[in-house]
Amino acid sequence: MVTQAMDDWDALAARARRARRSKAVVLYAFLIAVSLPIILPYFWLVTIAFSAKTGVAETAVLWRSMAVVVPAVIAFWLVAALAQNRRQLWIGVAAVATVAVFCFALLVGPDLHLGNFIFLWEPDFASVVRSRVGEVRGAVQFPNVWHAFGNSILIAGSQTAIVVTVASLAAYYLSRFQFPGRSSMLRSLLVLHAFPVLTLIVPMFLMLYWIGLLDTLSGVILVLVAFELPFAIFIMKGFFDAVPWDIEMSALTDGASRRQAFVSVVLPQVRNGVLAIAVFTFIRGWEEYIFVFTFLIRNSNWTMSLYMYWVRDDVMGVDYGVVSAVGVFYLVPSLILYMAAQRYLMQMSIGGVKG
């Protein structure tokens, strides 16, 4: 009787394991189907950037890469779904990775090259593109890519530093102090964020011209900060509201000043919110195109987004390998920043309560 009962429990446990694995396989299949349309364009971009100039070579490298990477991704997720313990998981992942690297090196490796990234170290990039695509219809003077890279870093970094500092102080003040018009100011923040910013591009152009900041990086930074601040303040206020007043009161009771309590006690509690605002502000400044295209005129003030646009311009002749290589170079800082901050972003939720 006891043996029969144990057999029944074993059968139930085995059925539960099969059900969990079936659900995991269906879930991973769904995630693969949803992820492919997002990942495929980036994968294609990288493939073209590291391929030869001719379209035939690009297509061949793309299909061979897909033939290796897609089965490898499916195999990785199947291993993750079916592994019964951590040891089986690591063995399966190592086996799939080894086979994938071997197949990639065998099928795709001989066709990869770095010729498209010549713009990184060639000062006279325009002549290089002319030699690759033939005659052009006009003379185009390209700036050095590192100069455009520095301008983008300056704009995105300055915008991020100003927005984070001002938004933190303003949100703290709105969260902790009562004053006439406070509710109206909070509603105004939402209303300001609801306006399409492109409708203000002409007034902004005229204002920058009148104050002498047109065609300057400072003018672009000022405009981007003005558009980014309302939403950043509104988000940061939610984080400060979630910090209990008792914590700050304890610091004040122990003799800390208001500034010391803000810096040492309150600010660490909203660290994830500050990092999230900083990351998203930097990315928005880094990829900004409309305002820099409108407000920056001289080539010496070009940013990476303008550099990307002019590289793909027909005046220079379309060289998809070079355009894709510039795109990969353009992606790297955002990717590094996001990878470095993703642990904190995953812990973030509106209101400052960890997920």
PDB file of C-alpha atoms in Angstrom, residues 82-335:
ATOM      1  CA  LEU A  82      15.071  21.854 -19.948  1.00  0.00           C
ATOM      2  CA  ALA A  83      18.087  21.848 -17.587  1.00  0.00           C
ATOM      3  CA  GLN A  84      17.204  20.269 -14.252  1.00  0.00           C
ATOM      4  CA  ASN A  85      20.058  21.821 -12.262  1.00  0.00           C
ATOM      5  CA  ARG A  86      22.811  24.415 -12.517  1.00  0.00           C
ATOM      6  CA  ARG A  87      25.442  21.850 -13.558  1.00  0.00           C
ATOM      7  CA  GLN A  88      23.384  20.666 -16.531  1.00  0.00           C
ATOM      8  CA  LEU A  89      22.704  24.294 -17.471  1.00  0.00           C
ATOM      9  CA  TRP A  90      26.392  25.262 -17.589  1.00  0.00           C
ATOM     10  CA  ILE A  91      27.386  22.105 -19.465  1.00  0.00           C
ATOM     11  CA  GLY A  92      24.650  22.691 -22.040  1.00  0.00           C
ATOM     12  CA  VAL A  93      25.526  26.377 -22.468  1.00  0.00           C
ATOM     13  CA  ALA A  94      29.234  25.572 -22.861  1.00  0.00           C
ATOM     14  CA  ALA A  95      28.502  22.887 -25.476  1.00  0.00           C
ATOM     15  CA  VAL A  96      26.204  25.142 -27.513  1.00  0.00           C
ATOM     16  CA  ALA A  97      28.657  28.071 -27.315  1.00  0.00           C
ATOM     17  CA  THR A  98      31.561  25.882 -28.466  1.00  0.00           C
ATOM     18  CA  VAL A  99      29.654  24.551 -31.464  1.00  0.00           C
ATOM     19  CA  ALA A 100      28.359  28.037 -32.369  1.00  0.00           C
ATOM     20  CA  VAL A 101      31.826  29.652 -32.217  1.00  0.00           C
ATOM     21  CA  PHE A 102      33.337  26.840 -34.316  1.00  0.00           C
ATOM     22  CA  CYS A 103      30.594  27.087 -36.977  1.00  0.00           C
ATOM     23  CA  PHE A 104      30.809  30.909 -37.027  1.00  0.00           C
ATOM     24  CA  ALA A 105      34.583  30.858 -37.461  1.00  0.00           C
ATOM     25  CA  LEU A 106      34.305  28.251 -40.231  1.00  0.00           C
ATOM     26  CA  LEU A 107      31.414  29.734 -42.230  1.00  0.00           C
ATOM     27  CA  VAL A 108      31.615  33.497 -41.602  1.00  0.00           C
ATOM     28  CA  GLY A 109      35.118  34.256 -40.307  1.00  0.00           C
ATOM     29  CA  PRO A 110      36.941  34.290 -43.693  1.00  0.00           C
ATOM     30  CA  ASP A 111      34.533  36.951 -45.078  1.00  0.00           C
ATOM     31  CA  LEU A 112      34.820  39.415 -42.169  1.00  0.00           C
ATOM     32  CA  HIS A 113      37.079  42.469 -42.361  1.00  0.00           C
ATOM     33  CA  LEU A 114      37.528  45.932 -40.796  1.00  0.00           C
ATOM     34  CA  GLY A 115      37.825  47.967 -43.997  1.00  0.00           C
ATOM     35  CA  ASN A 116      34.552  49.783 -43.411  1.00  0.00           C
ATOM     36  CA  PHE A 117      35.854  51.270 -40.154  1.00  0.00           C
ATOM     37  CA  ILE A 118      38.540  53.273 -41.964  1.00  0.00           C
ATOM     38  CA  PHE A 119      36.787  56.509 -40.954  1.00  0.00           C
ATOM     39  CA  LEU A 120      38.088  55.972 -37.403  1.00  0.00           C
ATOM     40  CA  TRP A 121      41.686  56.698 -38.308  1.00  0.00           C
ATOM     41  CA  GLU A 122      41.569  58.330 -41.755  1.00  0.00           C
ATOM     42  CA  PRO A 123      41.528  62.191 -41.507  1.00  0.00           C
ATOM     43  CA  ASP A 124      40.636  62.666 -45.200  1.00  0.00           C
ATOM     44  CA  PHE A 125      37.598  60.438 -45.014  1.00  0.00           C
ATOM     45  CA  ALA A 126      35.859  62.186 -47.928  1.00  0.00           C
ATOM     46  CA  SER A 127      38.575  61.142 -50.382  1.00  0.00           C
ATOM     47  CA  VAL A 128      38.389  57.570 -49.099  1.00  0.00           C
ATOM     48  CA  VAL A 129      34.643  57.417 -49.752  1.00  0.00           C
ATOM     49  CA  ARG A 130      35.135  58.953 -53.207  1.00  0.00           C
ATOM     50  CA  SER A 131      37.649  56.263 -54.053  1.00  0.00           C
ATOM     51  CA  ARG A 132      35.201  53.565 -52.951  1.00  0.00           C
ATOM     52  CA  VAL A 133      32.042  54.849 -54.634  1.00  0.00           C
ATOM     53  CA  GLY A 134      33.485  56.687 -57.653  1.00  0.00           C
ATOM     54  CA  GLU A 135      32.696  60.227 -58.759  1.00  0.00           C
ATOM     55  CA  VAL A 136      30.564  62.492 -56.608  1.00  0.00           C
ATOM     56  CA  ARG A 137      28.452  65.465 -57.562  1.00  0.00           C
ATOM     57  CA  GLY A 138      30.066  67.972 -55.227  1.00  0.00           C
ATOM     58  CA  ALA A 139      32.805  68.533 -52.748  1.00  0.00           C
ATOM     59  CA  VAL A 140      31.919  67.622 -49.172  1.00  0.00           C
ATOM     60  CA  GLN A 141      34.207  68.424 -46.279  1.00  0.00           C
ATOM     61  CA  PHE A 142      33.821  65.820 -43.562  1.00  0.00           C
ATOM     62  CA  PRO A 143      34.921  66.557 -40.001  1.00  0.00           C
ATOM     63  CA  ASN A 144      36.927  64.017 -38.094  1.00  0.00           C
ATOM     64  CA  VAL A 145      34.618  61.440 -36.517  1.00  0.00           C
ATOM     65  CA  TRP A 146      36.335  61.844 -33.166  1.00  0.00           C
ATOM     66  CA  HIS A 147      35.464  65.555 -33.206  1.00  0.00           C
ATOM     67  CA  ALA A 148      31.798  64.686 -33.797  1.00  0.00           C
ATOM     68  CA  PHE A 149      32.058  62.033 -31.091  1.00  0.00           C
ATOM     69  CA  GLY A 150      33.422  64.593 -28.628  1.00  0.00           C
ATOM     70  CA  ASN A 151      30.654  67.064 -29.453  1.00  0.00           C
ATOM     71  CA  SER A 152      28.008  64.387 -28.814  1.00  0.00           C
ATOM     72  CA  ILE A 153      29.614  63.405 -25.527  1.00  0.00           C
ATOM     73  CA  LEU A 154      29.733  67.075 -24.495  1.00  0.00           C
ATOM     74  CA  ILE A 155      26.072  67.686 -25.344  1.00  0.00           C
ATOM     75  CA  ALA A 156      24.721  64.457 -23.834  1.00  0.00           C
ATOM     76  CA  GLY A 157      26.961  64.625 -20.747  1.00  0.00           C
ATOM     77  CA  SER A 158      26.258  68.285 -19.987  1.00  0.00           C
ATOM     78  CA  GLN A 159      22.539  67.790 -20.523  1.00  0.00           C
ATOM     79  CA  THR A 160      22.541  64.781 -18.201  1.00  0.00           C
ATOM     80  CA  ALA A 161      24.486  66.539 -15.438  1.00  0.00           C
ATOM     81  CA  ILE A 162      22.246  69.627 -15.500  1.00  0.00           C
ATOM     82  CA  VAL A 163      18.968  67.683 -15.706  1.00  0.00           C
ATOM     83  CA  VAL A 164      19.878  65.283 -12.891  1.00  0.00           C
ATOM     84  CA  THR A 165      21.071  68.071 -10.581  1.00  0.00           C
ATOM     85  CA  VAL A 166      18.203  70.491 -11.174  1.00  0.00           C
ATOM     86  CA  ALA A 167      15.518  67.773 -11.284  1.00  0.00           C
ATOM     87  CA  SER A 168      16.718  66.238  -7.992  1.00  0.00           C
ATOM     88  CA  LEU A 169      16.714  69.562  -6.152  1.00  0.00           C
ATOM     89  CA  ALA A 170      13.383  70.701  -7.620  1.00  0.00           C
ATOM     90  CA  ALA A 171      11.684  67.366  -7.007  1.00  0.00           C
ATOM     91  CA  TYR A 172      12.934  67.279  -3.413  1.00  0.00           C
ATOM     92  CA  TYR A 173      11.593  70.780  -2.820  1.00  0.00           C
ATOM     93  CA  LEU A 174       8.203  69.883  -4.354  1.00  0.00           C
ATOM     94  CA  SER A 175       8.031  66.688  -2.311  1.00  0.00           C
ATOM     95  CA  ARG A 176       9.033  68.053   1.094  1.00  0.00           C
ATOM     96  CA  PHE A 177       7.777  71.654   1.230  1.00  0.00           C
ATOM     97  CA  GLN A 178       4.304  73.127   1.063  1.00  0.00           C
ATOM     98  CA  PHE A 179       3.879  76.497  -0.667  1.00  0.00           C
ATOM     99  CA  PRO A 180       1.143  78.330  -2.582  1.00  0.00           C
ATOM    100  CA  GLY A 181       0.790  77.112  -6.181  1.00  0.00           C
ATOM    101  CA  ARG A 182       2.470  73.749  -5.522  1.00  0.00           C
ATOM    102  CA  SER A 183      -0.364  71.700  -7.014  1.00  0.00           C
ATOM    103  CA  SER A 184      -0.590  73.988 -10.037  1.00  0.00           C
ATOM    104  CA  MET A 185       3.140  73.633 -10.592  1.00  0.00           C
ATOM    105  CA  LEU A 186       2.879  69.829 -10.532  1.00  0.00           C
ATOM    106  CA  ARG A 187       0.062  69.911 -13.065  1.00  0.00           C
ATOM    107  CA  SER A 188       2.095  72.285 -15.216  1.00  0.00           C
ATOM    108  CA  LEU A 189       4.934  69.772 -15.373  1.00  0.00           C
ATOM    109  CA  LEU A 190       2.627  67.221 -16.978  1.00  0.00           C
ATOM    110  CA  VAL A 191       1.105  69.777 -19.328  1.00  0.00           C
ATOM    111  CA  LEU A 192       4.541  70.957 -20.479  1.00  0.00           C
ATOM    112  CA  HIS A 193       5.572  67.397 -21.221  1.00  0.00           C
ATOM    113  CA  ALA A 194       2.383  66.807 -23.243  1.00  0.00           C
ATOM    114  CA  PHE A 195       3.240  69.502 -25.840  1.00  0.00           C
ATOM    115  CA  PRO A 196       4.936  68.286 -29.042  1.00  0.00           C
ATOM    116  CA  VAL A 197       8.358  69.892 -28.773  1.00  0.00           C
ATOM    117  CA  LEU A 198       8.791  70.180 -32.542  1.00  0.00           C
ATOM    118  CA  THR A 199       6.095  72.870 -32.627  1.00  0.00           C
ATOM    119  CA  LEU A 200       8.535  75.145 -30.759  1.00  0.00           C
ATOM    120  CA  ILE A 201      11.453  74.720 -33.093  1.00  0.00           C
ATOM    121  CA  VAL A 202      10.970  78.082 -34.862  1.00  0.00           C
ATOM    122  CA  PRO A 203      10.610  80.156 -31.634  1.00  0.00           C
ATOM    123  CA  MET A 204      13.617  78.348 -30.195  1.00  0.00           C
ATOM    124  CA  PHE A 205      15.638  79.121 -33.316  1.00  0.00           C
ATOM    125  CA  LEU A 206      14.776  82.827 -33.046  1.00  0.00           C
ATOM    126  CA  MET A 207      15.468  82.927 -29.304  1.00  0.00           C
ATOM    127  CA  LEU A 208      18.892  81.345 -29.740  1.00  0.00           C
ATOM    128  CA  TYR A 209      19.674  83.833 -32.524  1.00  0.00           C
ATOM    129  CA  TRP A 210      18.695  86.811 -30.359  1.00  0.00           C
ATOM    130  CA  ILE A 211      20.744  85.719 -27.352  1.00  0.00           C
ATOM    131  CA  GLY A 212      23.738  84.799 -29.511  1.00  0.00           C
ATOM    132  CA  LEU A 213      23.711  81.036 -28.901  1.00  0.00           C
ATOM    133  CA  LEU A 214      22.669  79.891 -32.372  1.00  0.00           C
ATOM    134  CA  ASP A 215      25.146  77.454 -33.921  1.00  0.00           C
ATOM    135  CA  THR A 216      26.737  76.763 -30.541  1.00  0.00           C
ATOM    136  CA  LEU A 217      26.780  73.605 -28.451  1.00  0.00           C
ATOM    137  CA  SER A 218      25.702  75.662 -25.411  1.00  0.00           C
ATOM    138  CA  GLY A 219      22.506  76.695 -27.181  1.00  0.00           C
ATOM    139  CA  VAL A 220      21.603  73.095 -28.041  1.00  0.00           C
ATOM    140  CA  ILE A 221      22.312  71.984 -24.468  1.00  0.00           C
ATOM    141  CA  LEU A 222      20.090  74.771 -23.129  1.00  0.00           C
ATOM    142  CA  VAL A 223      17.184  73.740 -25.383  1.00  0.00           C
ATOM    143  CA  LEU A 224      17.504  70.019 -24.620  1.00  0.00           C
ATOM    144  CA  VAL A 225      17.656  70.689 -20.872  1.00  0.00           C
ATOM    145  CA  ALA A 226      14.512  72.848 -21.052  1.00  0.00           C
ATOM    146  CA  PHE A 227      12.564  70.091 -22.813  1.00  0.00           C
ATOM    147  CA  GLU A 228      13.824  67.283 -20.579  1.00  0.00           C
ATOM    148  CA  LEU A 229      13.437  68.887 -17.157  1.00  0.00           C
ATOM    149  CA  PRO A 230       9.611  68.814 -16.624  1.00  0.00           C
ATOM    150  CA  PHE A 231       9.281  65.051 -16.999  1.00  0.00           C
ATOM    151  CA  ALA A 232      12.481  64.388 -15.010  1.00  0.00           C
ATOM    152  CA  ILE A 233      11.188  66.523 -12.110  1.00  0.00           C
ATOM    153  CA  PHE A 234       7.833  64.755 -12.165  1.00  0.00           C
ATOM    154  CA  ILE A 235       9.451  61.313 -12.098  1.00  0.00           C
ATOM    155  CA  MET A 236      11.955  62.238  -9.379  1.00  0.00           C
ATOM    156  CA  LYS A 237       9.204  63.652  -7.176  1.00  0.00           C
ATOM    157  CA  GLY A 238       7.614  60.196  -7.074  1.00  0.00           C
ATOM    158  CA  PHE A 239      10.866  58.733  -5.793  1.00  0.00           C
ATOM    159  CA  PHE A 240      11.259  61.401  -3.095  1.00  0.00           C
ATOM    160  CA  ASP A 241       7.608  60.910  -2.029  1.00  0.00           C
ATOM    161  CA  ALA A 242       8.390  57.224  -1.411  1.00  0.00           C
ATOM    162  CA  VAL A 243      11.210  58.017   1.038  1.00  0.00           C
ATOM    163  CA  PRO A 244       9.744  57.991   4.578  1.00  0.00           C
ATOM    164  CA  TRP A 245       9.937  61.327   6.357  1.00  0.00           C
ATOM    165  CA  ASP A 246      10.945  59.526   9.560  1.00  0.00           C
ATOM    166  CA  ILE A 247      14.331  58.619   8.091  1.00  0.00           C
ATOM    167  CA  GLU A 248      15.138  62.214   7.274  1.00  0.00           C
ATOM    168  CA  MET A 249      13.733  63.404  10.606  1.00  0.00           C
ATOM    169  CA  SER A 250      16.039  61.001  12.454  1.00  0.00           C
ATOM    170  CA  ALA A 251      19.052  62.534  10.731  1.00  0.00           C
ATOM    171  CA  LEU A 252      17.871  66.056  11.568  1.00  0.00           C
ATOM    172  CA  THR A 253      17.276  65.043  15.183  1.00  0.00           C
ATOM    173  CA  ASP A 254      20.817  63.680  15.368  1.00  0.00           C
ATOM    174  CA  GLY A 255      22.167  67.100  14.423  1.00  0.00           C
ATOM    175  CA  ALA A 256      22.493  66.902  10.635  1.00  0.00           C
ATOM    176  CA  SER A 257      21.669  69.970   8.575  1.00  0.00           C
ATOM    177  CA  ARG A 258      19.020  69.848   5.880  1.00  0.00           C
ATOM    178  CA  ARG A 259      21.700  69.674   3.199  1.00  0.00           C
ATOM    179  CA  GLN A 260      23.537  66.869   5.011  1.00  0.00           C
ATOM    180  CA  ALA A 261      20.287  64.914   5.445  1.00  0.00           C
ATOM    181  CA  PHE A 262      19.499  65.347   1.741  1.00  0.00           C
ATOM    182  CA  VAL A 263      22.941  64.267   0.531  1.00  0.00           C
ATOM    183  CA  SER A 264      23.678  61.502   3.044  1.00  0.00           C
ATOM    184  CA  VAL A 265      20.231  60.064   3.842  1.00  0.00           C
ATOM    185  CA  VAL A 266      17.619  60.921   1.213  1.00  0.00           C
ATOM    186  CA  LEU A 267      19.668  60.874  -1.985  1.00  0.00           C
ATOM    187  CA  PRO A 268      20.953  57.288  -1.520  1.00  0.00           C
ATOM    188  CA  GLN A 269      17.323  56.161  -1.131  1.00  0.00           C
ATOM    189  CA  VAL A 270      16.484  57.450  -4.629  1.00  0.00           C
ATOM    190  CA  ARG A 271      19.703  56.257  -6.282  1.00  0.00           C
ATOM    191  CA  ASN A 272      17.887  54.048  -8.796  1.00  0.00           C
ATOM    192  CA  GLY A 273      15.663  56.923  -9.880  1.00  0.00           C
ATOM    193  CA  VAL A 274      18.642  59.255 -10.338  1.00  0.00           C
ATOM    194  CA  LEU A 275      20.482  56.631 -12.397  1.00  0.00           C
ATOM    195  CA  ALA A 276      17.415  55.948 -14.534  1.00  0.00           C
ATOM    196  CA  ILE A 277      16.904  59.638 -15.258  1.00  0.00           C
ATOM    197  CA  ALA A 278      20.615  60.002 -16.040  1.00  0.00           C
ATOM    198  CA  VAL A 279      20.694  57.033 -18.431  1.00  0.00           C
ATOM    199  CA  PHE A 280      17.572  57.977 -20.363  1.00  0.00           C
ATOM    200  CA  THR A 281      18.570  61.655 -20.519  1.00  0.00           C
ATOM    201  CA  PHE A 282      22.024  60.766 -21.836  1.00  0.00           C
ATOM    202  CA  ILE A 283      20.599  58.448 -24.483  1.00  0.00           C
ATOM    203  CA  ARG A 284      18.077  61.060 -25.624  1.00  0.00           C
ATOM    204  CA  GLY A 285      20.822  63.681 -25.861  1.00  0.00           C
ATOM    205  CA  TRP A 286      23.167  61.258 -27.610  1.00  0.00           C
ATOM    206  CA  GLU A 287      20.668  60.351 -30.333  1.00  0.00           C
ATOM    207  CA  GLU A 288      19.158  63.865 -30.740  1.00  0.00           C
ATOM    208  CA  TYR A 289      18.911  64.811 -34.393  1.00  0.00           C
ATOM    209  CA  ILE A 290      16.154  67.367 -35.138  1.00  0.00           C
ATOM    210  CA  PHE A 291      17.426  70.146 -32.875  1.00  0.00           C
ATOM    211  CA  VAL A 292      21.114  69.668 -33.647  1.00  0.00           C
ATOM    212  CA  PHE A 293      20.312  69.621 -37.356  1.00  0.00           C
ATOM    213  CA  THR A 294      18.360  72.892 -36.991  1.00  0.00           C
ATOM    214  CA  PHE A 295      20.546  74.784 -34.525  1.00  0.00           C
ATOM    215  CA  LEU A 296      24.050  73.666 -35.556  1.00  0.00           C
ATOM    216  CA  ILE A 297      25.279  74.958 -38.904  1.00  0.00           C
ATOM    217  CA  ARG A 298      29.073  74.788 -39.025  1.00  0.00           C
ATOM    218  CA  ASN A 299      30.697  71.422 -39.710  1.00  0.00           C
ATOM    219  CA  SER A 300      32.952  71.926 -36.695  1.00  0.00           C
ATOM    220  CA  ASN A 301      29.856  71.617 -34.469  1.00  0.00           C
ATOM    221  CA  TRP A 302      28.626  68.362 -35.972  1.00  0.00           C
ATOM    222  CA  THR A 303      27.493  65.612 -33.647  1.00  0.00           C
ATOM    223  CA  MET A 304      27.408  61.877 -34.310  1.00  0.00           C
ATOM    224  CA  SER A 305      23.797  61.982 -35.479  1.00  0.00           C
ATOM    225  CA  LEU A 306      24.689  64.630 -38.114  1.00  0.00           C
ATOM    226  CA  TYR A 307      27.814  62.686 -39.037  1.00  0.00           C
ATOM    227  CA  MET A 308      25.656  59.595 -39.533  1.00  0.00           C
ATOM    228  CA  TYR A 309      23.263  61.548 -41.735  1.00  0.00           C
ATOM    229  CA  TRP A 310      25.952  63.042 -43.964  1.00  0.00           C
ATOM    230  CA  VAL A 311      27.778  59.736 -44.374  1.00  0.00           C
ATOM    231  CA  ARG A 312      24.680  58.211 -45.902  1.00  0.00           C
ATOM    232  CA  ASP A 313      24.030  61.288 -48.066  1.00  0.00           C
ATOM    233  CA  ASP A 314      23.806  60.592 -51.779  1.00  0.00           C
ATOM    234  CA  VAL A 315      26.221  63.433 -52.479  1.00  0.00           C
ATOM    235  CA  MET A 316      28.964  61.173 -51.176  1.00  0.00           C
ATOM    236  CA  GLY A 317      27.497  58.129 -52.866  1.00  0.00           C
ATOM    237  CA  VAL A 318      25.904  55.428 -50.759  1.00  0.00           C
ATOM    238  CA  ASP A 319      28.406  53.014 -49.264  1.00  0.00           C
ATOM    239  CA  TYR A 320      26.340  50.747 -47.063  1.00  0.00           C
ATOM    240  CA  GLY A 321      29.372  49.159 -45.445  1.00  0.00           C
ATOM    241  CA  VAL A 322      30.691  52.525 -44.229  1.00  0.00           C
ATOM    242  CA  VAL A 323      27.213  53.705 -43.191  1.00  0.00           C
ATOM    243  CA  SER A 324      26.713  50.524 -41.142  1.00  0.00           C
ATOM    244  CA  ALA A 325      30.185  50.840 -39.605  1.00  0.00           C
ATOM    245  CA  VAL A 326      29.391  54.408 -38.500  1.00  0.00           C
ATOM    246  CA  GLY A 327      26.090  53.079 -37.101  1.00  0.00           C
ATOM    247  CA  VAL A 328      27.904  50.430 -35.049  1.00  0.00           C
ATOM    248  CA  PHE A 329      30.350  53.046 -33.742  1.00  0.00           C
ATOM    249  CA  TYR A 330      27.383  55.294 -32.940  1.00  0.00           C
ATOM    250  CA  LEU A 331      25.694  52.503 -30.947  1.00  0.00           C
ATOM    251  CA  VAL A 332      28.626  51.556 -28.742  1.00  0.00           C
ATOM    252  CA  PRO A 333      28.454  54.328 -26.054  1.00  0.00           C
ATOM    253  CA  SER A 334      24.710  53.862 -25.505  1.00  0.00           C
ATOM    254  CA  LEU A 335      25.141  50.098 -25.314  1.00  0.00           C
TER     255      LEU A 335
END
